[in-house]
PDB file of C-alpha atoms in Angstrom:
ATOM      1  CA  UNK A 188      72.457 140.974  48.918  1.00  0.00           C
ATOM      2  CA  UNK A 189      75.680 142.129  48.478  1.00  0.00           C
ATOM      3  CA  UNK A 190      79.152 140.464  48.594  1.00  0.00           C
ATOM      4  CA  UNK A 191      83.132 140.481  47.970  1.00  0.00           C
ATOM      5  CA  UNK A 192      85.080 137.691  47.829  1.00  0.00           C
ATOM      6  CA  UNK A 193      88.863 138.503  48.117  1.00  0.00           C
ATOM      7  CA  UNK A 194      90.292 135.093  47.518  1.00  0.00           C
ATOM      8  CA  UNK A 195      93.705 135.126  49.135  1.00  0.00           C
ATOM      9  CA  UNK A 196      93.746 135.324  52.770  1.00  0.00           C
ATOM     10  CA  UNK A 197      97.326 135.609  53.079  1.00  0.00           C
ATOM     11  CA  UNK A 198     100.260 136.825  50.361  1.00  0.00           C
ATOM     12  CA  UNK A 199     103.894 136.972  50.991  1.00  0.00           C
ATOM     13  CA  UNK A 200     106.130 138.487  48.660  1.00  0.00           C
ATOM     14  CA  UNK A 201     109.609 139.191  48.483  1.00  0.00           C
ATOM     15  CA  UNK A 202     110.686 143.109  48.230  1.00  0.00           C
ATOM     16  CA  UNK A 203     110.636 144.149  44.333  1.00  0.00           C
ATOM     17  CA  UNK A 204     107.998 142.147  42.313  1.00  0.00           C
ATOM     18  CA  UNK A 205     104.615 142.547  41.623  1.00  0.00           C
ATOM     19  CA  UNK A 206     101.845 142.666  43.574  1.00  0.00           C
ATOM     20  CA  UNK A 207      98.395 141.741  42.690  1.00  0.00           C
ATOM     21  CA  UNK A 208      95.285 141.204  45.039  1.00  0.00           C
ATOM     22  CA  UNK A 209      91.726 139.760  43.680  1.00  0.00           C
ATOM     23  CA  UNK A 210      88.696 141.169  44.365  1.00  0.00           C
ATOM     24  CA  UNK A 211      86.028 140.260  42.756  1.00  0.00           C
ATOM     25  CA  UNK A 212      81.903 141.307  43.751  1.00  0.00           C
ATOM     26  CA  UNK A 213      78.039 140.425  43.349  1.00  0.00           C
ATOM     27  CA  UNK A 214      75.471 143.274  43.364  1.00  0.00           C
ATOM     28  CA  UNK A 215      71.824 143.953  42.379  1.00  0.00           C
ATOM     29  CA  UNK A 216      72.865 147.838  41.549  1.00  0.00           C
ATOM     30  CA  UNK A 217      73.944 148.304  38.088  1.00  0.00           C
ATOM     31  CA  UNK A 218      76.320 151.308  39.591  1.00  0.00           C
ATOM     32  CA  UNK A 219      78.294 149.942  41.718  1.00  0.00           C
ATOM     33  CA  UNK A 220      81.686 151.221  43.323  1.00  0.00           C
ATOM     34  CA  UNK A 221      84.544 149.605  44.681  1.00  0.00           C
ATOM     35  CA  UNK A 222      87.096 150.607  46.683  1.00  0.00           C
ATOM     36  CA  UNK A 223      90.754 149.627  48.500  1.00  0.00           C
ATOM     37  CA  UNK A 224      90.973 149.935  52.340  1.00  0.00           C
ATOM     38  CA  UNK A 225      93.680 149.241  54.260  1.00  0.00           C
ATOM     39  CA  UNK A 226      94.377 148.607  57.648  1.00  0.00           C
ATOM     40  CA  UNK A 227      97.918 148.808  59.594  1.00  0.00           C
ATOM     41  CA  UNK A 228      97.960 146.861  62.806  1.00  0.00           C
ATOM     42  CA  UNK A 229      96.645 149.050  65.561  1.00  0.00           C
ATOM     43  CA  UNK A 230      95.817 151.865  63.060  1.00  0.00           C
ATOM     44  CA  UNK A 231      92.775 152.832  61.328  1.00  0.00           C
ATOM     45  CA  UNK A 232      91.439 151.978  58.283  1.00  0.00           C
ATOM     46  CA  UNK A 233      92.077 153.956  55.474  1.00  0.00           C
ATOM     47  CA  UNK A 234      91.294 154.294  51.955  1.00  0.00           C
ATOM     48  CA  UNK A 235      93.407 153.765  49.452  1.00  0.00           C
ATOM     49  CA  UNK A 236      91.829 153.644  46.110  1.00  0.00           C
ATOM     50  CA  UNK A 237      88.258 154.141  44.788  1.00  0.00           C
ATOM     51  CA  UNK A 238      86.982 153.088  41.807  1.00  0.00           C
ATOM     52  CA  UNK A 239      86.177 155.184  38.228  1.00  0.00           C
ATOM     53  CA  UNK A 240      84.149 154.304  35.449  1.00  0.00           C
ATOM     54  CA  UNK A 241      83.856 150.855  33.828  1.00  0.00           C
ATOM     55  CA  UNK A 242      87.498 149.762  32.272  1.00  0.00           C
ATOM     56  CA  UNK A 243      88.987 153.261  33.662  1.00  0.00           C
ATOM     57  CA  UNK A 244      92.165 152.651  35.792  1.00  0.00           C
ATOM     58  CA  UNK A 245      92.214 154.426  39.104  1.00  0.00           C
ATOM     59  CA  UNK A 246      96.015 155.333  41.201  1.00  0.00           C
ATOM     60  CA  UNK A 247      97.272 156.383  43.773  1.00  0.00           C
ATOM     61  CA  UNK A 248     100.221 156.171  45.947  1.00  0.00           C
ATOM     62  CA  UNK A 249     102.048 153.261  43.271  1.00  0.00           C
ATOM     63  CA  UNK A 250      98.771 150.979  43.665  1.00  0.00           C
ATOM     64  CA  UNK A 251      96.323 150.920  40.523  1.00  0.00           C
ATOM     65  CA  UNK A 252      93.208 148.972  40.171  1.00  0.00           C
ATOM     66  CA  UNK A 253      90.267 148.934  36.970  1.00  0.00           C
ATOM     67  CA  UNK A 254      86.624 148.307  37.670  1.00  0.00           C
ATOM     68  CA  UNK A 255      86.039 145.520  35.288  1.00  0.00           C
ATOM     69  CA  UNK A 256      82.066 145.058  35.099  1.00  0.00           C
ATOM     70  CA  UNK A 257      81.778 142.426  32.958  1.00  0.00           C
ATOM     71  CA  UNK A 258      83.996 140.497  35.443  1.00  0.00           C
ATOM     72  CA  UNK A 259      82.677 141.890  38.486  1.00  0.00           C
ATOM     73  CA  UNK A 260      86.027 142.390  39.369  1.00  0.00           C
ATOM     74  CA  UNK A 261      88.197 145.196  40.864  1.00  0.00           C
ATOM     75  CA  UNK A 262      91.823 143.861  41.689  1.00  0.00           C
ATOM     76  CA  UNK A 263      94.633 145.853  43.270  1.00  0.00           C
ATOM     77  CA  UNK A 264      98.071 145.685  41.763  1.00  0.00           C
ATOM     78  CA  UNK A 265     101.256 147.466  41.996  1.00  0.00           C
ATOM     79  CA  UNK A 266     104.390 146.860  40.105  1.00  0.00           C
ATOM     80  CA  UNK A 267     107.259 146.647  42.778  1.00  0.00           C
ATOM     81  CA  UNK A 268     106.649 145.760  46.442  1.00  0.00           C
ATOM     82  CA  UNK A 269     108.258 147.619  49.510  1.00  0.00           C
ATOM     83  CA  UNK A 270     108.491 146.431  53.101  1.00  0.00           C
ATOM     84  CA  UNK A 271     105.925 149.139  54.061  1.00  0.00           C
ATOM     85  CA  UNK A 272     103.080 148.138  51.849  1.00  0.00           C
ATOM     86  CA  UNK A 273     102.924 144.847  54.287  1.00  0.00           C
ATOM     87  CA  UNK A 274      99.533 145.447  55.805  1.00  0.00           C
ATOM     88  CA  UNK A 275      95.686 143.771  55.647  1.00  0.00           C
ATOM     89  CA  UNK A 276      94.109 145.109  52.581  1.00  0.00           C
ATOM     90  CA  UNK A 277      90.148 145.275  52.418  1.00  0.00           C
ATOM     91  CA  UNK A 278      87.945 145.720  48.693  1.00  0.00           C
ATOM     92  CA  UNK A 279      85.024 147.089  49.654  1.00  0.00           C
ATOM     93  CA  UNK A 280      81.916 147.878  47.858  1.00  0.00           C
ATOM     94  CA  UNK A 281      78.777 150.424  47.863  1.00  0.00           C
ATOM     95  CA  UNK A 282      75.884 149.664  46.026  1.00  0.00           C
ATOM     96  CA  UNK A 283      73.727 152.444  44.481  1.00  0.00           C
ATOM     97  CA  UNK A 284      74.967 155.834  46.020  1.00  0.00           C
ATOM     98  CA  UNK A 285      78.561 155.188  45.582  1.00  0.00           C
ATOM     99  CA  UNK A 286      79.616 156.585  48.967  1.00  0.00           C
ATOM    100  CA  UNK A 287      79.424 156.248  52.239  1.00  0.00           C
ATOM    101  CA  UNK A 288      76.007 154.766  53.178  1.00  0.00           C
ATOM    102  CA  UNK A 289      76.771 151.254  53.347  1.00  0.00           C
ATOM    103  CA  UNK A 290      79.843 149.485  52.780  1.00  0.00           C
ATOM    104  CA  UNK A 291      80.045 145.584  52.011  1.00  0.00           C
ATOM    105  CA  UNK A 292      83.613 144.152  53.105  1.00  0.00           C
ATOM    106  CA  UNK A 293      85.296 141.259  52.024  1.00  0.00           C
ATOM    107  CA  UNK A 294      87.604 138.876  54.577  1.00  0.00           C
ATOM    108  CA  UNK A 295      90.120 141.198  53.679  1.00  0.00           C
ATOM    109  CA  UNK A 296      94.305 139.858  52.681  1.00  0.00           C
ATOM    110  CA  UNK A 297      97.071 140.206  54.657  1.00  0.00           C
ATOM    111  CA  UNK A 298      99.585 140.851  52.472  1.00  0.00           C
ATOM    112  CA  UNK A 299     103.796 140.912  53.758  1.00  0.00           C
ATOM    113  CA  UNK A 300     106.558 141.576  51.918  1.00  0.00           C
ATOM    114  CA  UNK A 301     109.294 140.213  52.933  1.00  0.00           C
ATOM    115  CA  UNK A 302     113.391 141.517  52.018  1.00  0.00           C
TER     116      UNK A 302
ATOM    117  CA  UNK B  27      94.922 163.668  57.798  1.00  0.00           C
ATOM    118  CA  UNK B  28      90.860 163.382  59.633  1.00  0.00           C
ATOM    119  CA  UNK B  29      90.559 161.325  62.290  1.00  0.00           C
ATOM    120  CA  UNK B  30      87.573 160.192  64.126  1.00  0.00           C
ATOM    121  CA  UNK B  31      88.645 158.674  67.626  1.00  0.00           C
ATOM    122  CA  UNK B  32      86.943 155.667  69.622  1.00  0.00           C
ATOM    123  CA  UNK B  33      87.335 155.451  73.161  1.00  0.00           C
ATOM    124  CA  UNK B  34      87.469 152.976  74.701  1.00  0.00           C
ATOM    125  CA  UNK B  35      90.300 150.536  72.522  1.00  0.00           C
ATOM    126  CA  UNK B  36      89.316 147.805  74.555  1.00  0.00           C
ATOM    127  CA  UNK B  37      86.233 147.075  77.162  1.00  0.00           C
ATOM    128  CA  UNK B  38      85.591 143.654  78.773  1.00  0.00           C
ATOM    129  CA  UNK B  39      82.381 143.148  80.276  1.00  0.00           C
ATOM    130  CA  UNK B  40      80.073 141.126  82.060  1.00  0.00           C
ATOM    131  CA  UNK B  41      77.169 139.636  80.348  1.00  0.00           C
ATOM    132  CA  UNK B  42      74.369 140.985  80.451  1.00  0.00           C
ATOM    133  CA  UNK B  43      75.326 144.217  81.874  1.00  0.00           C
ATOM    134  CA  UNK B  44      75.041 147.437  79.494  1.00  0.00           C
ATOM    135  CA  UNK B  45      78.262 149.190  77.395  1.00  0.00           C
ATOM    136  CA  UNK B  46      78.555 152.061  75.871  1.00  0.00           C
ATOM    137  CA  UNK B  47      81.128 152.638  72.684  1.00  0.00           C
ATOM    138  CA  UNK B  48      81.796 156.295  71.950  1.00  0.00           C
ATOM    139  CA  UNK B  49      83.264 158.065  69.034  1.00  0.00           C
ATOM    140  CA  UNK B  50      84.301 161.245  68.686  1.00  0.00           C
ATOM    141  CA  UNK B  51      83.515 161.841  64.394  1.00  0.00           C
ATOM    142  CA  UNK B  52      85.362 164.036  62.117  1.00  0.00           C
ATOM    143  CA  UNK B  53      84.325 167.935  63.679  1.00  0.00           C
ATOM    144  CA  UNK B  54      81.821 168.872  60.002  1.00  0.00           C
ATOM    145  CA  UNK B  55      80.987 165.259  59.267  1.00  0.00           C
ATOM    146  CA  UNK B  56      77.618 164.418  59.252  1.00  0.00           C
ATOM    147  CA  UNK B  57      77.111 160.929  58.570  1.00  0.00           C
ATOM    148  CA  UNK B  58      77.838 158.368  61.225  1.00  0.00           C
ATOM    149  CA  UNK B  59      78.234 154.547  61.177  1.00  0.00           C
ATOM    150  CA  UNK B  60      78.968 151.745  63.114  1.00  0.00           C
ATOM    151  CA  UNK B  61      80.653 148.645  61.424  1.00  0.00           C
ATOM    152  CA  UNK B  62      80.987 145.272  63.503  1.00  0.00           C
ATOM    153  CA  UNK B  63      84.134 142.611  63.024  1.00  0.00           C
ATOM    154  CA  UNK B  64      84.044 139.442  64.601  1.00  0.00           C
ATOM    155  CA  UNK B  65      87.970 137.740  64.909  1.00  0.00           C
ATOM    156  CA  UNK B  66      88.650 136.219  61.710  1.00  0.00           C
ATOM    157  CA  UNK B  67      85.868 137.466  59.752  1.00  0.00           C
ATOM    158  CA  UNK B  68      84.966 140.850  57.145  1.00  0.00           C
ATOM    159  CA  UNK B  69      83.523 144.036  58.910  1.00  0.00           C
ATOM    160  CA  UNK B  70      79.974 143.923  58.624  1.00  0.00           C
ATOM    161  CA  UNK B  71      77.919 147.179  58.575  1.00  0.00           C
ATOM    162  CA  UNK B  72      75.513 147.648  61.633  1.00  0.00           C
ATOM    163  CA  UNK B  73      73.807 151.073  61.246  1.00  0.00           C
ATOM    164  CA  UNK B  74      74.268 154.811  59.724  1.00  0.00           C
ATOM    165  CA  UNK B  75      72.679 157.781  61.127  1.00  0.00           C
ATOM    166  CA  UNK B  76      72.639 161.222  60.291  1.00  0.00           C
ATOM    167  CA  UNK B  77      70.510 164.332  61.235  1.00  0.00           C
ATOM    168  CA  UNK B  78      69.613 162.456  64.696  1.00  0.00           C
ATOM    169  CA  UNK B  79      67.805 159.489  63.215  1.00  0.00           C
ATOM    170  CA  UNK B  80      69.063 155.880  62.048  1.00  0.00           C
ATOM    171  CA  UNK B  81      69.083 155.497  58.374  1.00  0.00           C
ATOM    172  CA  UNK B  82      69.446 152.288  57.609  1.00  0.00           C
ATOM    173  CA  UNK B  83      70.748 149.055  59.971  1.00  0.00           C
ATOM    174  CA  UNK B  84      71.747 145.608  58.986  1.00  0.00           C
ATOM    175  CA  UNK B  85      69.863 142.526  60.581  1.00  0.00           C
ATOM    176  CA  UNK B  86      72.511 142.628  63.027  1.00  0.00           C
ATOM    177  CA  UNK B  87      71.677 145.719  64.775  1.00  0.00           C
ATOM    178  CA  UNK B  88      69.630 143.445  67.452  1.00  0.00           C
ATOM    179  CA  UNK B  89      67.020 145.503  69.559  1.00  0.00           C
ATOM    180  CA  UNK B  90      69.776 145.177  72.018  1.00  0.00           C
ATOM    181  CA  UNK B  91      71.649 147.877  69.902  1.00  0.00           C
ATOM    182  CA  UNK B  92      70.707 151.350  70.030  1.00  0.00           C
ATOM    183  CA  UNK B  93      73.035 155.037  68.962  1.00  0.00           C
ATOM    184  CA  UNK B  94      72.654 158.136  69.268  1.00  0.00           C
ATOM    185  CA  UNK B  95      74.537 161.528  69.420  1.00  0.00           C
ATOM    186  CA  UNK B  96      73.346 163.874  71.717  1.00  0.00           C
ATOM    187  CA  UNK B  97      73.846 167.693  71.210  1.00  0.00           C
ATOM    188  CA  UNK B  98      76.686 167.145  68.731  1.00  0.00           C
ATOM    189  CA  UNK B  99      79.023 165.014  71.262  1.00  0.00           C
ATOM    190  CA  UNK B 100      80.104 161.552  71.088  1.00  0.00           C
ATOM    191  CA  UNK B 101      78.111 159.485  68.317  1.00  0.00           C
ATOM    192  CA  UNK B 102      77.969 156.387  71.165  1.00  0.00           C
ATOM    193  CA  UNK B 103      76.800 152.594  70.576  1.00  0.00           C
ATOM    194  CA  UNK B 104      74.660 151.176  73.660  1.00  0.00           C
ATOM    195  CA  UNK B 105      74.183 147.604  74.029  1.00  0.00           C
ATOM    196  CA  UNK B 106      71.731 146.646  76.568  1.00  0.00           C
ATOM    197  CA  UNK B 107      72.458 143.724  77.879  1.00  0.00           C
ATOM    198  CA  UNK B 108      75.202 142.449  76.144  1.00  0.00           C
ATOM    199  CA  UNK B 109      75.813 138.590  74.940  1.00  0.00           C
ATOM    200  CA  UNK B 110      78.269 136.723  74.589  1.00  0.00           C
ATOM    201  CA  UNK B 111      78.369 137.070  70.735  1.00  0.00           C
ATOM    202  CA  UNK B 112      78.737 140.922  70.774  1.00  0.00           C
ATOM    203  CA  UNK B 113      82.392 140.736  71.613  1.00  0.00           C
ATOM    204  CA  UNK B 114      83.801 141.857  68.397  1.00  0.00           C
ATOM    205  CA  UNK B 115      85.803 145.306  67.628  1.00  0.00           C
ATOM    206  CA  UNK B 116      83.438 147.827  66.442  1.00  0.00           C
ATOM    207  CA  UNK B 117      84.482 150.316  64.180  1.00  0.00           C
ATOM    208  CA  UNK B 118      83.106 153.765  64.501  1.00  0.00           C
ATOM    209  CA  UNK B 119      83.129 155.804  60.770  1.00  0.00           C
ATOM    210  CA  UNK B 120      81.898 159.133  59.820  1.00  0.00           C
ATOM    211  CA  UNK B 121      81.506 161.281  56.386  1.00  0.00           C
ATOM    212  CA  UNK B 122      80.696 164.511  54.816  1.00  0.00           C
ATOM    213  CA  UNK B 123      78.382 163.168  52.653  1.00  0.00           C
ATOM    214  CA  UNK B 124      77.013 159.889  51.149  1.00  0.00           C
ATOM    215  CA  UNK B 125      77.399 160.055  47.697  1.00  0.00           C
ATOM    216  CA  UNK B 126      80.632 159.436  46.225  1.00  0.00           C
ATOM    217  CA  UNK B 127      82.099 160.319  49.505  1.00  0.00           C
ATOM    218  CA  UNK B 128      85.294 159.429  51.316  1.00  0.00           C
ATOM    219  CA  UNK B 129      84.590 156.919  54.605  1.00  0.00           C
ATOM    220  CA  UNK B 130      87.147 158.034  57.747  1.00  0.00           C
ATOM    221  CA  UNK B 131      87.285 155.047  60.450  1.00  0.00           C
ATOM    222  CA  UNK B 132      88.455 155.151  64.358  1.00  0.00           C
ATOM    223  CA  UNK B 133      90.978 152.284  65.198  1.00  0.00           C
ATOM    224  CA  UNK B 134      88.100 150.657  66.651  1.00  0.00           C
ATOM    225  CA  UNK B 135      86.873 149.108  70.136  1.00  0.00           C
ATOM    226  CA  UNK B 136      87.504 145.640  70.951  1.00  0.00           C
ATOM    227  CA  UNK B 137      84.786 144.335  73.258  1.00  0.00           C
ATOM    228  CA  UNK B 138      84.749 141.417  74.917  1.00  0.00           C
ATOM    229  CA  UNK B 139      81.842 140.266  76.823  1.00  0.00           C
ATOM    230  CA  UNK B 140      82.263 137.470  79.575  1.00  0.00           C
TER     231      UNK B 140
END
């Protein structure tokens, strides 16, 4: 079946550089989406980014990710870090529809910035 | 921004006796899903549901596990009786559509079964 492997579990990074995230996925479907949750303690879940076409960047909010299919991949970046991007950050994908149906998490990273 | 809302945020309960999760979707959303998240690990999808009948469910949506949204109220989980490996935080979602279609999630209910 389906799977995303987000390989950090935990980044720290001081206020100012770079961030980047991996995600990187296994499918069957030959269309498949990715997308950028994330999740504030005691909050819910929200999305933050959903993928585009093959090698088409995707923004919002100062974050940016590209669907790379022939690397299965779909990282997050962003090129300066603030305290309030510290939060757990989820890649998620959908197989075939590209919605809503059924969403395949990975562990998810806990990313803090620190000053 | 939408919000779908979960009551309870947290439920501890005997095993074996019966709970009930309810969520209160987005008001036009039509598509309803449950997600389960055991500590430590990636929410896993349990079931979707729309037009009053389950879609699809994962292999962990145990015969245990049923939902349902009567007259347009809460979309509820029941777990009948409940183990001790149910106690997880369960995520209620909803959306307007499937395809292509923006996901909203409740802050979830932690459950713990005792």
């Amino acid at each position: 079946g389906d799977s995303v492997t987000q390989t950090e579990g935990l980044v720290t990074l001081t206020e100012g550089l770079p961030v980047m995230l991996n995600c990187t996925y296994q499918t069957i479907y030959s269309n498949a989406f990715l997308f950028w949750y994330v999740h504030y303690l005691n909050e819910s879940p929200w999305l933050l980014l959903r993928s585009s076409t093959d090698n088409k960047r995707t923004e919002h909010q100062g974050f940016h990710a590209t669907l790379h299919k022939s690397s299965s991949s779909f990282h997050l970046q962003k090129s300066s870090a603030q305290l309030s991007d510290s939060a757990l950050y989820y890649c998620a994908l959908s197989g075939y529809t590209g919605g809503a149906d059924r969403l395949t998490f990975g562990k998810g990273t806990q990313l803090i910035i620190q000053p | 921004g939408p919000k779908v809302l979960q009551i309870p945020s947290h439920q501890i309960i005997d095993m074996g006796q019966m709970v009930t999760l309810n969520c209160d979707p987005v008001s036009n959303h039509l598509y309803f899903y449950w997600y389960k998240q055991i500590l430590g690990q990636q929410m896993e999808f349990l079931v979707n549901f729309y037009n009053g009948k389950v879609m699809e469910k994962s292999k962990l949506f145990k015969d245990q596990f049923s939902v349902e949204r009567p007259d347009g109220s809460y979309f509820t989980l029941k777990i009948q009786p409940t183990a001790l490996e149910d106690s997880a935080v369960y995520f209620c979602a909803s959306s307007a559509g499937q395809a292509n279609t923006e996901v909203f999630f409740g802050k979830g209910t932690r459950l713990t079964v005792v």
